[in-house]
Amino acid sequence: MNSSYIVAKFGGTSVADFSAMSRCAQIIKNNDQVRLVVVSASAGVTNHLVALCLNDITDEQRTTHIKQVVDIQYSILEDISLDADLATGFEHTLSEFKFVAIQQVFSEQQKDELLSFGERFSSYLFTQVLRRLNIKATRLDARDILKTNSQFSKAVPDINATKTAAEKYLLPLLTSQVVVTQGFIGSNEFNETTTLGRGGSDYSAALFAEAVEASSIHIWTDVVGIFSTDPRLCIKAKPIAKLSFDEAAEMATFGAKVLHPATILPASRAGISVFVGSSRAPEQGGTWIEKEKSQHSGIRAVTQRKNQILLTLKSPEMLLASGFLAKVFSILAKYNISVDLITTSEISVALTLDNAPNTSRPELEQACLDELTKFCHVSVENNLTLIALIGSQIQLQQHEINLMQVLADFNIRLICHGASKHNLCFLVEQSQSDSIVQKIHSQLLEA
Ligand code: ADP
Ligand code: ASP
Ligand code: MG
């Protein structure tokens, strides 16, 4: 049976400065079931840390990024003074950061260590902001609980090890106080720091919730829920009151940045509902994501994921041959590349991969291309966007006429539909994708 604990996660803008942190503290004060709090780095910090991982920056740029990270922490410290237990840890973390950040980092492990500082800093500061409101709060290092493999920058959680550690070190603390921990970071079996990938704090919150068998996960961000499309792109986008796990997972996978793509996995495994709301306007409610199948059929949202790579592999040997795809996928697996869309013809296969910006490692490494080139002709196209229509029981003929009219003016590079009734995806030129999404939204979702 699940506990009555709620895990609350606060994203970068929600912990950007002292007043944002204070609003979040009030949300926690208003709900005494919230016992575990997962914080992101303050807005902008992780981007500076990613920049510090790049070795082609000048010394001057390096100094500027370090200063900006430190300044963000000190601006919050203008409004609070840390209790002795937090001050000691914070000062130690700050000197460690300055020591690590001033040097060039070469290994993937060092990069993850450097990327971890944002969440480590914000969790000290946030704990103190809670204490200002007389909330009994303590800080816990996520790396002692969230165990992962050693795939740095995109670590895969070890669910069993995480549960064991949570039962031993975390659950006993939750009975009498609020525990503040970090999103995004974990550690491998050698206790080396790992990260879950950009935007990974949502995923951390869901993993912690699964480990402590929480009753729900509250994701507090800068929008009042999950919308029919990114509200920054369409002013007429509407918040969706209720989504099924399947629909929400598809939206997150295909680019609704409001949730990290893997967030729904632990939640649906453990049957834990997820709420998404705005820490600026908690009274406005938000979206509930629950296990019940959707009552709505048809398209409910449109998402986009920019910076896609289209990889086309051609080989005459593929004609009537078996084993070509297996060979391709074993090479992609070796480089930990995950494929999103795939279409095949008699002698070729086209795949899409994510090439997300602001990450410490490119998705498609030259070494992987070199291996593929040994047995097929490889072409790589960039500057593409994957657009997805998301819903339940999507049937092409329901929307065929509208959709084809909407798409008629645009150059569609690839279409995928059928593997799931929850999505219909296609690839377009990045320069056109915003206007395509706006057009689809106005014609299919604003009726
Ligand atoms: P946080 O820092 O809290 O994790 P993110 O920036 O990662 O916040 O996610 C919130 C942002 O996601 C919103 O500001 C919004 O622009 C964007 N977004 C993209 N698609 C959607 C969508 N369908 N619904 C809501 N927000 C979306
Ligand atoms: N701080 C990390 C990032 O910016 C993780 C997160 O905020 O979810 O990607
Ligand atoms: Mg996020």
Coordinates of C-alpha atoms and ligand atoms in Angstrom, one line a residue:
M1 CA 0.0 0.0 0.0
N2 CA 1.3 3.5 -0.8
S3 CA 2.2 5.9 2.0
S4 CA 0.4 9.2 2.3
Y5 CA 3.6 11.1 1.4
I6 CA 3.7 13.5 -1.5
V7 CA 6.9 14.1 -3.4
A8 CA 7.1 17.7 -4.6
K9 CA 9.5 18.8 -7.3
F10 CA 10.4 22.5 -8.0
G11 CA 12.0 23.3 -11.3
G12 CA 14.6 25.9 -12.2
T13 CA 12.4 29.0 -12.4
S14 CA 10.6 28.0 -9.2
V15 CA 13.9 28.1 -7.4
A16 CA 15.5 30.9 -9.4
D17 CA 15.7 33.4 -6.6
F18 CA 14.7 34.1 -3.0
S19 CA 11.1 35.2 -3.8
A20 CA 10.5 32.2 -6.1
M21 CA 11.8 29.9 -3.4
S22 CA 9.6 31.5 -0.8
R23 CA 6.5 30.9 -2.9
C24 CA 7.5 27.2 -3.1
A25 CA 8.1 27.1 0.6
Q26 CA 4.5 28.4 1.2
I27 CA 3.1 25.6 -1.1
I28 CA 4.9 23.1 1.2
K29 CA 3.7 24.8 4.3
N30 CA 0.1 24.5 3.1
N31 CA 0.3 20.8 2.6
D32 CA 1.8 18.7 5.4
Q33 CA 1.7 15.5 3.3
V34 CA 4.6 16.9 1.3
R35 CA 7.6 15.3 2.9
L36 CA 10.1 14.9 0.2
V37 CA 11.2 17.9 -1.9
V38 CA 13.2 17.5 -5.1
V39 CA 14.9 20.7 -6.3
S40 CA 16.4 21.7 -9.6
A41 CA 19.4 24.0 -10.0
S42 CA 18.3 27.7 -10.0
A43 CA 17.4 28.8 -13.6
G44 CA 20.4 29.3 -15.8
V45 CA 22.9 27.5 -13.6
T46 CA 23.0 24.2 -15.5
N47 CA 23.5 26.0 -18.8
H48 CA 26.6 27.7 -17.3
L49 CA 27.8 24.4 -16.0
V50 CA 27.4 22.8 -19.5
A51 CA 29.4 25.7 -21.0
L52 CA 32.2 24.9 -18.4
C53 CA 32.3 21.3 -19.7
L54 CA 33.2 22.5 -23.2
N55 CA 36.9 22.7 -23.6
D56 CA 37.0 25.3 -26.4
I57 CA 36.1 28.2 -24.1
T58 CA 38.6 30.9 -23.3
D59 CA 39.9 31.5 -19.8
E60 CA 37.9 34.7 -19.7
Q61 CA 34.7 32.9 -20.6
R62 CA 35.4 30.2 -18.0
T63 CA 35.9 32.9 -15.3
T64 CA 32.6 34.6 -16.4
H65 CA 30.6 31.4 -16.2
I66 CA 32.0 30.5 -12.7
K67 CA 31.3 34.0 -11.5
Q68 CA 27.7 33.9 -12.8
V69 CA 27.0 30.5 -11.0
V70 CA 28.5 31.9 -7.8
D71 CA 26.6 35.2 -8.1
I72 CA 23.2 33.4 -8.4
Q73 CA 23.9 31.6 -5.1
Y74 CA 25.0 34.8 -3.3
S75 CA 22.0 36.8 -4.5
I76 CA 19.8 34.3 -2.7
L77 CA 22.1 34.4 0.3
E78 CA 21.4 38.2 0.6
D79 CA 18.0 37.3 2.0
I80 CA 18.9 34.3 4.3
S81 CA 21.7 33.2 6.5
L82 CA 22.4 29.6 6.6
D83 CA 22.3 27.6 9.9
A84 CA 25.6 26.1 10.9
D85 CA 24.8 22.6 9.6
L86 CA 23.9 24.0 6.2
A87 CA 26.6 26.6 6.1
T88 CA 29.4 24.1 6.5
G89 CA 28.2 21.9 3.7
F90 CA 27.5 24.9 1.4
E91 CA 30.9 26.5 1.9
H92 CA 32.6 23.1 1.3
T93 CA 30.6 22.6 -1.9
L94 CA 31.4 26.1 -3.1
S95 CA 35.1 25.6 -2.7
E96 CA 34.9 22.2 -4.4
F97 CA 33.0 23.8 -7.3
K98 CA 35.6 26.6 -7.8
F99 CA 38.4 24.0 -7.7
V100 CA 36.7 21.7 -10.3
A101 CA 35.3 24.4 -12.5
I102 CA 38.6 26.3 -13.1
Q103 CA 40.2 23.2 -14.8
Q104 CA 39.4 21.7 -18.1
V105 CA 37.3 18.6 -17.8
F106 CA 38.0 15.7 -20.0
S107 CA 36.2 12.6 -18.8
E108 CA 32.5 12.0 -18.9
Q109 CA 32.7 11.3 -15.2
Q110 CA 34.3 14.7 -14.5
K111 CA 31.6 16.4 -16.6
D112 CA 28.8 14.9 -14.5
E113 CA 30.6 15.9 -11.3
L114 CA 30.7 19.5 -12.6
L115 CA 27.0 19.4 -13.8
S116 CA 25.9 18.3 -10.3
F117 CA 26.8 21.5 -8.5
G118 CA 23.6 23.5 -9.5
E119 CA 21.3 21.1 -7.7
R120 CA 23.7 20.7 -4.8
F121 CA 23.7 24.5 -4.2
S122 CA 20.0 25.1 -4.6
S123 CA 19.2 22.3 -2.1
Y124 CA 21.2 24.0 0.7
L125 CA 19.5 27.3 0.1
F126 CA 16.0 25.9 -0.3
T127 CA 16.3 24.0 3.0
Q128 CA 17.0 27.3 4.8
V129 CA 14.1 29.0 3.1
L130 CA 11.8 26.3 4.5
R131 CA 13.3 26.7 7.9
R132 CA 12.5 30.5 7.7
L133 CA 8.8 29.4 7.6
N134 CA 9.3 27.2 10.7
I135 CA 9.1 24.1 8.6
K136 CA 11.3 21.3 10.1
A137 CA 13.6 20.6 7.2
T138 CA 16.8 18.7 6.5
R139 CA 18.9 18.2 3.4
L140 CA 19.9 14.9 2.0
D141 CA 22.4 14.1 -0.7
A142 CA 20.5 12.4 -3.6
R143 CA 23.6 10.5 -4.5
D144 CA 23.2 8.4 -1.4
I145 CA 19.8 7.2 -2.5
L146 CA 19.4 7.4 -6.3
K147 CA 21.7 4.7 -7.6
T148 CA 22.4 4.4 -11.4
N149 CA 24.6 2.7 -13.8
S150 CA 27.8 4.4 -15.1
Q151 CA 26.3 5.8 -18.3
F152 CA 27.5 9.4 -17.5
S153 CA 25.2 12.2 -18.8
K154 CA 22.3 9.8 -19.4
A155 CA 22.5 7.4 -16.5
V156 CA 20.0 4.6 -16.1
P157 CA 18.6 4.3 -12.6
D158 CA 19.0 1.1 -10.6
I159 CA 15.5 0.7 -9.2
N160 CA 16.2 -2.0 -6.7
A161 CA 19.4 -0.4 -5.3
T162 CA 17.5 2.9 -5.1
K163 CA 14.6 1.4 -3.2
T164 CA 17.0 -0.4 -0.7
A165 CA 18.8 2.9 0.0
A166 CA 15.6 4.8 0.3
E167 CA 14.2 2.4 2.8
K168 CA 17.4 2.5 4.9
Y169 CA 18.3 6.2 4.8
L170 CA 15.3 8.2 3.5
L171 CA 12.1 6.7 4.8
P172 CA 13.0 7.0 8.5
L173 CA 13.7 10.7 8.0
L174 CA 10.3 11.4 6.4
T175 CA 8.2 10.6 9.5
S176 CA 9.0 13.7 11.3
Q177 CA 10.2 16.4 8.8
V178 CA 10.5 17.6 5.3
V179 CA 13.6 16.2 3.4
V180 CA 15.1 18.4 0.6
T181 CA 17.1 16.6 -2.0
Q182 CA 18.4 17.2 -5.5
G183 CA 16.9 16.3 -8.8
F184 CA 19.0 15.3 -11.9
I185 CA 21.9 13.7 -10.0
G186 CA 22.7 10.2 -8.7
S187 CA 25.7 8.0 -8.2
N188 CA 27.0 4.7 -9.6
E189 CA 28.2 1.6 -7.7
F190 CA 31.6 3.4 -7.1
N191 CA 29.7 6.4 -5.6
E192 CA 30.8 8.5 -8.6
T193 CA 28.4 11.3 -9.5
T194 CA 26.1 10.6 -12.5
T195 CA 23.3 12.7 -14.1
L196 CA 20.0 11.6 -15.7
G197 CA 20.2 14.0 -18.7
R198 CA 18.9 17.6 -19.1
G199 CA 15.5 18.2 -17.5
G200 CA 16.1 15.1 -15.4
S201 CA 14.8 16.4 -12.1
D202 CA 11.2 15.5 -13.0
Y203 CA 12.4 11.9 -13.5
S204 CA 14.3 12.0 -10.2
A205 CA 11.1 13.1 -8.4
A206 CA 9.2 10.1 -9.9
L207 CA 12.0 7.7 -9.0
F208 CA 12.1 8.9 -5.4
A209 CA 8.3 8.7 -5.3
E210 CA 8.4 5.1 -6.5
A211 CA 11.1 4.3 -3.9
V212 CA 9.1 5.6 -1.0
E213 CA 5.8 4.5 -2.4
A214 CA 4.4 8.0 -2.3
S215 CA 0.8 8.8 -2.9
S216 CA 1.4 11.4 -5.5
I217 CA 4.1 13.5 -7.3
H218 CA 3.6 17.3 -7.6
I219 CA 5.6 18.9 -10.3
W220 CA 5.7 22.6 -9.8
T221 CA 6.9 24.7 -12.7
D222 CA 6.2 27.9 -14.5
V223 CA 2.9 26.9 -16.3
V224 CA -0.5 26.0 -14.9
G225 CA -0.4 22.5 -16.2
I226 CA 0.2 20.6 -19.4
F227 CA -1.3 22.5 -22.4
S228 CA -2.6 21.5 -25.8
T229 CA 0.7 22.8 -27.1
D230 CA 3.5 24.9 -25.7
P231 CA 1.7 28.0 -24.4
R232 CA 4.7 30.1 -25.4
L233 CA 4.1 29.3 -29.0
C234 CA 0.3 29.5 -29.2
I235 CA -1.6 32.0 -27.0
K236 CA -4.7 30.0 -27.5
A237 CA -3.2 26.8 -26.1
K238 CA -5.4 25.4 -23.3
P239 CA -4.4 23.6 -20.1
I240 CA -5.6 20.0 -20.0
A241 CA -7.3 19.0 -16.7
K242 CA -6.7 15.3 -17.0
L243 CA -4.4 13.0 -19.0
S244 CA -3.8 9.3 -18.9
F245 CA -0.3 8.0 -18.2
D246 CA -0.1 6.9 -21.9
E247 CA -1.0 10.3 -23.2
A248 CA 1.3 12.2 -20.9
A249 CA 4.2 9.8 -21.6
E250 CA 3.7 10.4 -25.4
M251 CA 3.6 14.2 -24.9
A252 CA 6.8 14.1 -22.8
T253 CA 8.5 11.8 -25.2
F254 CA 7.7 13.9 -28.2
G255 CA 8.7 17.3 -26.9
A256 CA 6.4 18.8 -24.3
K257 CA 9.4 20.1 -22.3
V258 CA 7.2 20.6 -19.2
L259 CA 8.0 16.9 -18.3
H260 CA 11.2 14.9 -18.8
P261 CA 10.4 12.1 -21.2
A262 CA 11.0 9.3 -18.6
T263 CA 8.9 10.8 -15.7
I264 CA 5.8 8.8 -16.4
L265 CA 7.6 5.4 -16.3
P266 CA 8.1 5.1 -12.5
A267 CA 4.8 6.8 -11.9
S268 CA 2.9 4.4 -14.0
R269 CA 4.9 1.3 -12.7
A270 CA 3.9 2.3 -9.2
G271 CA 0.5 3.6 -9.9
I272 CA 1.3 7.1 -8.5
S273 CA -0.7 10.1 -9.9
V274 CA 1.3 13.1 -11.1
F275 CA 0.1 16.7 -10.8
V276 CA 1.6 19.5 -12.8
G277 CA 1.0 23.1 -11.7
S278 CA 2.6 26.6 -11.5
S279 CA 4.5 27.6 -8.3
R280 CA 3.6 31.2 -9.2
A281 CA -0.2 30.4 -9.2
P282 CA -0.9 27.3 -7.2
E283 CA -4.5 28.3 -6.7
Q284 CA -5.1 27.9 -10.5
G285 CA -4.8 24.2 -10.3
G286 CA -3.2 22.2 -13.1
T287 CA -3.1 18.9 -14.9
W288 CA -3.6 15.5 -13.2
I289 CA -2.0 12.5 -14.9
E290 CA -3.6 9.3 -13.8
K291 CA -3.7 5.6 -14.6
E292 CA -7.4 5.6 -15.9
K293 CA -7.7 5.3 -19.6
S294 CA -8.6 8.5 -21.4
Q295 CA -12.3 9.1 -22.1
H296 CA -11.4 11.3 -25.0
S297 CA -10.7 10.0 -28.4
G298 CA -8.8 11.8 -31.1
I299 CA -6.1 14.5 -31.0
R300 CA -5.6 16.3 -27.7
A301 CA -2.3 18.0 -28.2
V302 CA 0.5 18.8 -30.6
T303 CA 4.2 18.8 -29.6
Q304 CA 7.5 19.5 -31.3
R305 CA 11.0 18.4 -30.7
K306 CA 13.6 20.5 -32.5
N307 CA 17.2 19.6 -33.4
Q308 CA 16.5 16.2 -34.8
I309 CA 18.9 14.3 -37.0
L310 CA 17.7 12.1 -39.8
L311 CA 20.0 9.3 -40.5
T312 CA 19.4 7.4 -43.8
L313 CA 21.3 4.1 -44.2
K314 CA 21.3 2.5 -47.7
S315 CA 22.6 -0.8 -48.7
P316 CA 21.8 -2.9 -51.7
E317 CA 22.5 -5.9 -49.5
M318 CA 19.4 -5.1 -47.6
L319 CA 17.3 -6.2 -50.5
L320 CA 15.8 -9.6 -49.5
A321 CA 18.4 -9.9 -46.8
S322 CA 17.9 -10.4 -43.1
G323 CA 20.2 -9.1 -40.4
F324 CA 20.8 -5.6 -41.8
L325 CA 18.6 -3.9 -39.3
A326 CA 20.0 -6.0 -36.5
K327 CA 23.5 -4.9 -37.4
V328 CA 22.5 -1.2 -37.5
F329 CA 20.8 -1.4 -34.2
S330 CA 23.6 -3.2 -32.5
I331 CA 25.9 -0.4 -33.5
L332 CA 23.5 2.3 -32.3
A333 CA 23.1 0.4 -29.0
K334 CA 26.8 0.2 -28.5
Y335 CA 26.9 4.1 -28.6
N336 CA 23.8 4.4 -26.4
I337 CA 21.8 6.1 -29.2
S338 CA 18.1 5.9 -28.8
V339 CA 16.1 6.0 -32.0
D340 CA 12.7 7.8 -32.1
L341 CA 11.1 7.2 -35.5
I342 CA 12.0 4.7 -38.1
T343 CA 10.8 3.9 -41.6
T344 CA 12.2 1.4 -44.0
S345 CA 12.1 0.8 -47.8
E346 CA 13.5 -2.1 -49.7
I347 CA 17.1 -1.0 -49.6
S348 CA 17.2 1.7 -47.0
V349 CA 16.2 2.6 -43.5
A350 CA 15.6 6.1 -42.1
L351 CA 15.9 6.9 -38.4
T352 CA 15.5 10.0 -36.3
L353 CA 17.7 10.8 -33.3
D354 CA 17.6 13.6 -30.9
N355 CA 20.4 16.1 -30.9
A356 CA 19.4 18.2 -27.9
P357 CA 21.3 21.4 -27.4
N358 CA 23.0 22.3 -24.2
T359 CA 24.1 18.8 -23.3
S360 CA 27.6 17.8 -22.4
R361 CA 27.8 15.1 -25.0
P362 CA 26.6 14.9 -28.7
E363 CA 24.1 12.2 -29.5
L364 CA 25.8 11.0 -32.7
E365 CA 29.5 10.5 -32.4
Q366 CA 31.8 10.3 -35.4
A367 CA 33.0 6.9 -34.2
C368 CA 29.5 5.5 -34.6
L369 CA 29.2 7.0 -38.1
D370 CA 32.5 5.4 -39.1
E371 CA 31.3 2.0 -38.0
L372 CA 28.1 2.3 -40.0
T373 CA 29.9 3.6 -43.1
K374 CA 31.8 0.3 -43.2
F375 CA 28.8 -1.6 -44.4
C376 CA 26.3 0.9 -45.8
H377 CA 25.9 4.4 -47.3
V378 CA 25.2 6.9 -44.6
S379 CA 23.6 10.3 -45.0
V380 CA 23.0 12.7 -42.1
E381 CA 20.5 15.6 -42.3
N382 CA 20.2 18.2 -39.5
N383 CA 17.9 21.1 -38.7
L384 CA 14.8 19.0 -38.6
T385 CA 11.9 19.0 -36.1
L386 CA 9.7 16.1 -35.1
I387 CA 6.1 17.1 -34.7
A388 CA 3.7 14.8 -33.0
L389 CA -0.1 14.8 -32.7
I390 CA -1.0 13.2 -29.4
G391 CA -4.2 11.6 -28.2
S392 CA -6.1 8.4 -27.8
Q393 CA -7.4 6.2 -30.6
I394 CA -6.0 8.5 -33.3
Q395 CA -7.3 7.3 -36.6
L396 CA -5.9 8.8 -39.7
Q397 CA -9.2 8.9 -41.6
Q398 CA -10.8 10.9 -38.8
H399 CA -8.5 13.8 -39.5
E400 CA -7.1 12.9 -42.9
I401 CA -8.7 15.6 -44.8
N402 CA -8.0 18.4 -42.3
L403 CA -4.5 17.2 -41.7
M404 CA -3.5 16.8 -45.3
Q405 CA -4.9 20.3 -46.0
V406 CA -2.9 21.7 -43.1
L407 CA 0.3 20.0 -44.2
A408 CA -0.1 20.7 -47.9
D409 CA 2.1 23.8 -47.9
F410 CA 5.0 22.1 -46.1
N411 CA 7.8 19.8 -47.0
I412 CA 7.3 16.6 -44.9
R413 CA 10.4 14.5 -44.7
L414 CA 9.0 11.4 -43.0
I415 CA 5.7 10.3 -41.4
C416 CA 5.1 7.6 -38.8
H417 CA 1.8 6.3 -37.5
G418 CA 0.6 2.9 -36.5
A419 CA 2.9 1.6 -33.8
S420 CA 0.8 3.4 -31.2
K421 CA -2.7 4.8 -31.4
H422 CA -1.5 7.6 -29.2
N423 CA 0.6 9.5 -31.8
L424 CA 1.0 10.5 -35.3
C425 CA 4.5 11.9 -36.0
F426 CA 6.2 13.6 -38.9
L427 CA 9.5 15.3 -39.6
V428 CA 9.7 18.8 -41.0
E429 CA 12.3 21.6 -41.7
Q430 CA 13.1 23.3 -38.4
S431 CA 12.6 26.7 -40.0
Q432 CA 9.0 25.9 -40.6
S433 CA 8.1 24.0 -37.5
D434 CA 6.7 26.8 -35.3
S435 CA 4.3 27.9 -38.0
I436 CA 3.2 24.3 -38.7
V437 CA 2.5 23.7 -35.0
Q438 CA 0.5 27.0 -34.9
K439 CA -1.4 26.0 -37.9
I440 CA -2.2 22.5 -36.7
H441 CA -3.2 23.9 -33.3
S442 CA -5.5 26.5 -34.8
Q443 CA -7.2 24.1 -37.2
L444 CA -7.4 21.0 -35.1
L445 CA -7.4 22.0 -31.5
E446 CA -9.1 25.4 -31.3
A447 CA -12.5 24.4 -32.6
Ligands
ADP1 P1 11.1 23.5 -15.1 O1 12.3 24.4 -15.0 O2 10.1 23.8 -14.0 O3 11.4 22.1 -15.2 P2 10.7 23.6 -18.0 O4 11.2 24.8 -18.6 O5 11.5 22.4 -18.1 O6 10.4 23.9 -16.4 O7 9.2 23.2 -18.5 C1 8.2 24.2 -18.5 C2 8.1 24.8 -19.9 O8 7.7 23.8 -20.8 C3 7.0 25.8 -20.0 O9 7.5 27.1 -19.7 C4 6.6 25.7 -21.5 O10 7.1 26.7 -22.3 C5 7.2 24.4 -21.9 N1 6.2 23.5 -22.6 C6 6.4 22.9 -23.8 N2 5.3 22.2 -24.2 C7 4.4 22.4 -23.2 C8 3.0 21.9 -23.0 N3 2.4 21.2 -23.9 N4 2.4 22.3 -21.9 C9 3.0 23.1 -21.0 N5 4.2 23.6 -21.1 C10 4.9 23.3 -22.2
ASP2 N1 19.1 21.3 -13.8 C1 19.0 20.3 -14.8 C2 18.7 21.0 -16.1 O1 18.7 22.2 -16.2 C3 17.9 19.4 -14.4 C4 16.5 20.0 -14.3 O2 16.3 21.2 -14.1 O3 15.5 19.2 -14.4 O4 18.7 20.3 -17.1
MG3 MG 12.1 20.8 -16.7

